[in-house]
Amino acid sequence: KEFLKSDNCDTKCGLQASCEGKTVRLKGIIDEDNINEQNGTFRITDEDDENYYIDIAVDDGISEEIFSKIKDKGGMPVKTEGVAEGFDMPTNFTCKRGFFLKASDASEIIF
């Protein structure tokens, strides 16, 4: 929650936030309903508020290693590290900037 609400990530659609492109470390809970090995992503939620979450995109070269590591770990606390990347999320009348982490090393996933 602190990462997503920080001044570093506060920007308008179409603009790059200062947190983008930087390596960040986050901790959260693995969302067992949002582990998608086919798409190479999984989600962690805030420890105190599951309405705050961030998706972790896994590099193809390490996806098998990471997904075997997180298998059956849904609901467990985890620490992860990756490069923050942003994207625009337009809705009917507004737009907000969304973020995900790009994980490139299985050792960045720590239980």
XYZ file of N, CA and C in Angstrom:
333
model
N 0.832 -1.189 0.000
C 0.000 0.000 0.000
C 0.876 1.252 0.000
N 1.934 1.225 0.844
C 2.806 2.405 0.911
C 3.457 2.701 -0.437
N 3.863 1.644 -1.154
C 4.491 1.841 -2.455
C 3.509 2.471 -3.441
N 2.301 1.924 -3.537
C 1.333 2.417 -4.508
C 0.829 3.814 -4.183
N 0.804 4.182 -2.907
C 0.306 5.500 -2.515
C 1.436 6.519 -2.343
N 2.664 6.109 -2.568
C 3.800 7.004 -2.351
C 3.836 8.137 -3.384
N 4.502 9.214 -3.023
C 4.678 10.335 -3.949
C 5.464 9.909 -5.188
N 6.340 8.915 -5.041
C 7.142 8.443 -6.171
C 6.293 7.821 -7.273
N 5.129 7.296 -6.902
C 4.265 6.622 -7.888
C 3.037 7.440 -8.230
N 2.941 8.636 -7.725
C 1.774 9.477 -7.955
C 1.985 10.295 -9.228
N 1.267 9.931 -10.281
C 1.369 10.668 -11.537
C 0.084 10.481 -12.334
N -0.078 11.281 -13.344
C -1.246 11.198 -14.215
C -0.987 10.196 -15.327
N -2.057 9.741 -15.938
C -1.933 8.861 -17.092
C -1.084 9.525 -18.169
N -0.323 8.706 -18.848
C 0.513 9.209 -19.927
C 1.852 9.744 -19.465
N 2.046 9.873 -18.152
C 3.306 10.368 -17.613
C 4.003 9.264 -16.841
N 5.319 9.220 -16.928
C 6.083 8.226 -16.185
C 6.266 8.706 -14.748
N 5.991 7.822 -13.797
C 6.200 8.129 -12.375
C 7.670 7.950 -12.047
N 8.131 8.623 -10.999
C 9.545 8.533 -10.647
C 9.929 7.147 -10.125
N 8.955 6.334 -9.701
C 9.271 4.980 -9.224
C 9.517 4.013 -10.377
N 9.091 4.355 -11.579
C 9.238 3.455 -12.717
C 10.700 3.310 -13.133
N 11.056 2.060 -13.446
C 12.427 1.777 -13.858
C 13.373 1.567 -12.695
N 12.873 1.694 -11.484
C 13.705 1.514 -10.290
C 13.440 0.140 -9.682
N 14.471 -0.438 -9.090
C 14.316 -1.701 -8.383
C 13.714 -1.418 -7.019
N 12.641 -2.130 -6.712
C 11.969 -1.948 -5.420
C 11.807 -3.305 -4.748
N 11.742 -3.267 -3.431
C 11.489 -4.461 -2.623
C 10.153 -4.280 -1.940
N 9.305 -5.298 -2.075
C 7.983 -5.239 -1.474
C 7.727 -6.510 -0.676
N 6.858 -6.389 0.313
C 6.409 -7.589 0.998
C 4.893 -7.590 0.979
N 4.333 -8.780 0.950
C 2.893 -8.924 0.893
C 2.508 -10.377 1.056
N 1.287 -10.676 0.633
C 0.737 -12.023 0.729
C 0.479 -12.528 -0.687
N 0.882 -13.756 -0.984
C 0.614 -14.320 -2.308
C -0.881 -14.575 -2.439
N -1.475 -14.001 -3.473
C -2.904 -14.166 -3.751
C -3.085 -15.457 -4.540
N -3.566 -16.492 -3.854
C -3.671 -17.814 -4.478
C -4.623 -17.843 -5.672
N -5.542 -16.889 -5.762
C -6.484 -16.842 -6.880
C -5.904 -16.141 -8.102
N -4.723 -15.563 -7.970
C -4.124 -14.817 -9.078
C -2.696 -15.258 -9.356
N -2.496 -16.565 -9.390
C -1.228 -17.142 -9.843
C -1.507 -17.671 -11.238
N -0.902 -17.045 -12.241
C -1.200 -17.391 -13.628
C 0.096 -17.759 -14.347
N 0.436 -19.019 -14.256
C 1.681 -19.489 -14.854
C 1.682 -19.324 -16.372
N 0.519 -19.483 -17.017
C 0.445 -19.337 -18.477
C 0.801 -17.922 -18.920
N 0.368 -16.926 -18.143
C 0.691 -15.533 -18.474
C 2.001 -15.077 -17.850
N 2.575 -15.905 -16.980
C 3.840 -15.557 -16.331
C 3.688 -14.482 -15.279
N 2.540 -14.474 -14.576
C 2.315 -13.460 -13.538
C 1.742 -14.095 -12.273
N 1.996 -13.431 -11.171
C 1.292 -13.729 -9.936
C 1.098 -12.419 -9.205
N 0.232 -12.424 -8.203
C -0.147 -11.195 -7.510
C 0.169 -11.316 -6.030
N 0.661 -10.208 -5.468
C 0.768 -10.118 -4.009
C -0.145 -8.989 -3.545
N -0.757 -9.203 -2.392
C -1.641 -8.199 -1.814
C -0.994 -7.606 -0.577
N -1.461 -6.434 -0.201
C -0.999 -5.778 1.012
C -1.331 -6.665 2.211
N -0.455 -6.697 3.183
C -0.666 -7.540 4.365
C -1.896 -7.132 5.167
N -2.246 -5.850 5.114
C -3.353 -5.345 5.922
C -4.609 -4.998 5.129
N -4.494 -4.876 3.812
C -5.634 -4.449 3.001
C -5.535 -5.091 1.626
N -6.295 -6.167 1.408
C -6.189 -6.903 0.147
C -6.688 -6.117 -1.061
N -7.266 -4.936 -0.848
C -7.668 -4.091 -1.972
C -6.464 -3.450 -2.650
N -5.319 -3.484 -1.998
C -4.077 -2.978 -2.580
C -3.245 -4.179 -2.996
N -2.903 -4.231 -4.265
C -2.146 -5.371 -4.778
C -1.247 -4.904 -5.908
N -0.296 -5.760 -6.232
C 0.566 -5.513 -7.379
C 0.869 -6.854 -8.025
N 0.865 -6.868 -9.339
C 1.190 -8.081 -10.082
C 2.696 -8.147 -10.293
N 3.200 -9.361 -10.266
C 4.612 -9.619 -10.513
C 4.705 -10.359 -11.841
N 5.397 -9.759 -12.801
C 5.620 -10.385 -14.108
C 6.975 -11.079 -14.062
N 6.996 -12.330 -14.465
C 8.189 -13.161 -14.346
C 8.847 -13.330 -15.711
N 10.171 -13.135 -15.775
C 10.906 -13.369 -17.016
C 10.737 -14.816 -17.448
N 10.595 -15.038 -18.755
C 10.395 -16.385 -19.289
C 11.477 -17.372 -18.852
N 12.704 -16.927 -18.803
C 13.820 -17.813 -18.488
C 13.804 -18.386 -17.083
N 13.075 -17.748 -16.178
C 13.045 -18.231 -14.798
C 11.636 -18.578 -14.335
N 10.666 -18.543 -15.246
C 9.276 -18.737 -14.829
C 9.047 -20.106 -14.196
N 9.613 -21.157 -14.771
C 9.410 -22.492 -14.205
C 9.947 -22.564 -12.778
N 11.110 -21.992 -12.553
C 11.717 -22.000 -11.219
C 10.868 -21.220 -10.213
N 10.385 -20.050 -10.607
C 9.587 -19.235 -9.694
C 8.240 -19.884 -9.413
N 7.560 -20.370 -10.440
C 6.241 -20.943 -10.212
C 6.301 -22.241 -9.410
N 7.389 -22.994 -9.542
C 7.524 -24.172 -8.683
C 7.815 -23.737 -7.248
N 8.472 -22.611 -7.094
C 8.789 -22.087 -5.758
C 7.539 -21.569 -5.037
N 6.609 -20.950 -5.779
C 5.420 -20.386 -5.133
C 4.223 -21.334 -5.133
N 4.373 -22.484 -5.799
C 3.268 -23.458 -5.843
C 2.849 -23.823 -4.418
N 1.567 -23.822 -4.172
C 0.985 -24.151 -2.863
C 1.386 -23.169 -1.762
N 1.791 -21.957 -2.135
C 2.170 -20.948 -1.146
C 1.150 -19.818 -1.061
N -0.023 -20.003 -1.688
C -1.067 -18.986 -1.632
C -1.436 -18.668 -0.190
N -1.588 -17.393 0.116
C -1.917 -16.944 1.463
C -0.711 -16.760 2.363
N 0.472 -17.072 1.866
C 1.677 -16.947 2.680
C 2.359 -15.599 2.446
N 3.029 -15.087 3.489
C 3.798 -13.852 3.311
C 5.018 -14.098 2.426
N 5.358 -13.080 1.653
C 6.496 -13.181 0.747
C 7.152 -11.811 0.620
N 8.453 -11.829 0.369
C 9.188 -10.609 0.019
C 9.649 -10.804 -1.419
N 9.530 -9.752 -2.206
C 9.940 -9.848 -3.598
C 10.629 -8.560 -4.032
N 11.415 -8.688 -5.059
C 12.155 -7.550 -5.598
C 12.013 -7.574 -7.105
N 11.889 -6.406 -7.691
C 11.804 -6.317 -9.143
C 11.836 -4.871 -9.590
N 11.839 -4.687 -10.878
C 11.852 -3.353 -11.464
C 10.403 -2.910 -11.662
N 10.068 -1.735 -11.149
C 8.708 -1.201 -11.261
C 8.472 -0.689 -12.681
N 7.347 -1.102 -13.238
C 6.939 -0.625 -14.555
C 5.507 -0.131 -14.454
N 5.182 0.928 -15.194
C 3.857 1.521 -15.131
C 3.091 1.367 -16.433
N 1.784 1.527 -16.320
C 0.914 1.474 -17.498
C -0.350 2.263 -17.193
N -0.993 2.778 -18.223
C -2.230 3.538 -18.061
C -3.420 2.593 -17.963
N -4.333 2.897 -17.053
C -5.549 2.102 -16.854
C -6.761 3.005 -17.050
N -7.169 3.221 -18.302
C -8.332 4.080 -18.548
C -9.632 3.372 -18.179
N -10.575 4.145 -17.649
C -11.923 3.652 -17.381
C -12.883 4.561 -18.140
N -14.160 4.502 -17.846
C -15.143 5.294 -18.599
C -14.835 6.788 -18.606
N -14.560 7.352 -17.445
C -14.384 8.813 -17.381
C -13.067 9.248 -16.763
N -12.261 8.313 -16.332
C -10.991 8.664 -15.694
C -9.890 7.743 -16.196
N -8.719 8.009 -15.734
C -7.578 7.163 -16.037
C -6.644 7.243 -14.842
N -6.089 6.117 -14.458
C -5.087 6.144 -13.397
C -3.900 5.306 -13.822
N -2.790 5.574 -13.211
C -1.547 4.874 -13.532
C -1.458 3.617 -12.676
N -1.257 2.469 -13.315
C -1.078 1.208 -12.616
C 0.380 0.780 -12.679
N 0.739 -0.168 -11.833
C 2.133 -0.611 -11.754
C 2.215 -2.116 -11.604
N 3.328 -2.673 -12.061
C 3.659 -4.071 -11.802
C 5.165 -4.149 -11.612
N 5.638 -5.264 -11.059
C 7.071 -5.487 -10.907
C 7.516 -6.539 -11.902
N 8.678 -6.351 -12.455
C 9.272 -7.320 -13.373
C 10.365 -8.067 -12.610
N 10.112 -9.347 -12.309
C 11.083 -10.171 -11.578
C 11.976 -10.892 -12.569
N 13.279 -10.847 -12.337
C 14.212 -11.473 -13.272
C 15.130 -12.477 -12.594
N 14.913 -12.751 -11.299
C 15.773 -13.667 -10.569
C 14.935 -14.388 -9.515
N 14.964 -15.709 -9.524
C 14.160 -16.484 -8.577
C 14.559 -16.206 -7.134
N 15.786 -15.786 -6.907
C 16.222 -15.494 -5.532
C 15.562 -14.230 -4.998
N 14.854 -13.475 -5.876
C 14.137 -12.266 -5.451
C 12.810 -12.599 -4.775
N 12.421 -13.869 -4.766
C 11.192 -14.320 -4.127
C 11.592 -15.046 -2.843
N 11.299 -14.436 -1.696
C 11.778 -14.971 -0.416
C 10.592 -15.196 0.522
N 10.525 -16.396 1.080
C 9.490 -16.723 2.063
C 10.055 -16.657 3.460
